[in-house]
XYZ file of C-alpha atoms in Angstrom:
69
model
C 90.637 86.284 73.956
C 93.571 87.665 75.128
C 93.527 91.044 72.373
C 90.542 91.530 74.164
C 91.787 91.136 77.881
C 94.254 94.037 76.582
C 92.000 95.895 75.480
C 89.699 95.841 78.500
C 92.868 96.764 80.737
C 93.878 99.508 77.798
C 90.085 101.106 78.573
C 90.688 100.924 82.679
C 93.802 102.735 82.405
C 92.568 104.959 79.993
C 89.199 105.924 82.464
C 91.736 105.935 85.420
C 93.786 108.335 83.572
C 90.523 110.485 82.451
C 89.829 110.950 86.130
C 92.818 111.860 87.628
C 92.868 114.972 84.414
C 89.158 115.706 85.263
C 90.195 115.923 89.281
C 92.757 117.889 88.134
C 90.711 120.169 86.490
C 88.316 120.314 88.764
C 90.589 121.697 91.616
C 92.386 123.754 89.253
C 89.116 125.640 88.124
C 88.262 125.814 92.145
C 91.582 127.480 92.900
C 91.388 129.772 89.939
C 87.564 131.092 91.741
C 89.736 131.036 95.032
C 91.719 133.873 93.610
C 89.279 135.769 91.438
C 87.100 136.421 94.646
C 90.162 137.191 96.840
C 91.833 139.803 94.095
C 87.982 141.215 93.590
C 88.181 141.754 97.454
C 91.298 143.367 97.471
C 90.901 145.576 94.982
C 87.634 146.694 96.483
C 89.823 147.689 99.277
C 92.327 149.150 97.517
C 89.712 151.537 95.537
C 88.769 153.076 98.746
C 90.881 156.736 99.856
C 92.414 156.011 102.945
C 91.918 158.296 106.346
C 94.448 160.236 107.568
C 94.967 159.687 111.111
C 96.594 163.357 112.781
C 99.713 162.517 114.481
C 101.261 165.200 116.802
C 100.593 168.651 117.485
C 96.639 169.651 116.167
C 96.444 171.939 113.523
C 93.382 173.250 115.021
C 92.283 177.032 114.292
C 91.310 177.429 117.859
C 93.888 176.525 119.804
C 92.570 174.962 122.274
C 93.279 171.610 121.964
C 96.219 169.966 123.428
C 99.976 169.671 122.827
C 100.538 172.991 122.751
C 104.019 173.735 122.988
């Protein structure tokens, strides 16, 4: 009786053990989808030209605008 008390105690670690590597999996695989979709994202935003924003005196062809020196 008692080979087979070890053995039943063998198979609950062995379950407990199976869990704990398919939780770890299971968060891994989640954090691994975490990133995908935040590098798609950025890259999306990275793709785009950026605007120029004018700074400073206007290049304008009229001359009208302001900062004229």
């Amino acid at each position: 009786m008692e080979d087979v008390d070890h053995v039943f105690v063998f198979a609950v670690r062995l379950v407990a053990v199976d869990q704990e590597v398919l939780t770890a999996l299971e968060k891994a695989a989640a954090e691994a989808e975490k990133t995908r979709s935040k590098g798609a994202a950025s890259k999306n935003k990275t793709d785009r030209t950026p605007k120029r924003i004018p700074v400073g005196k206007s290049d304008d062809a009229s001359g009208g605008g302001g900062n004229c020196g």
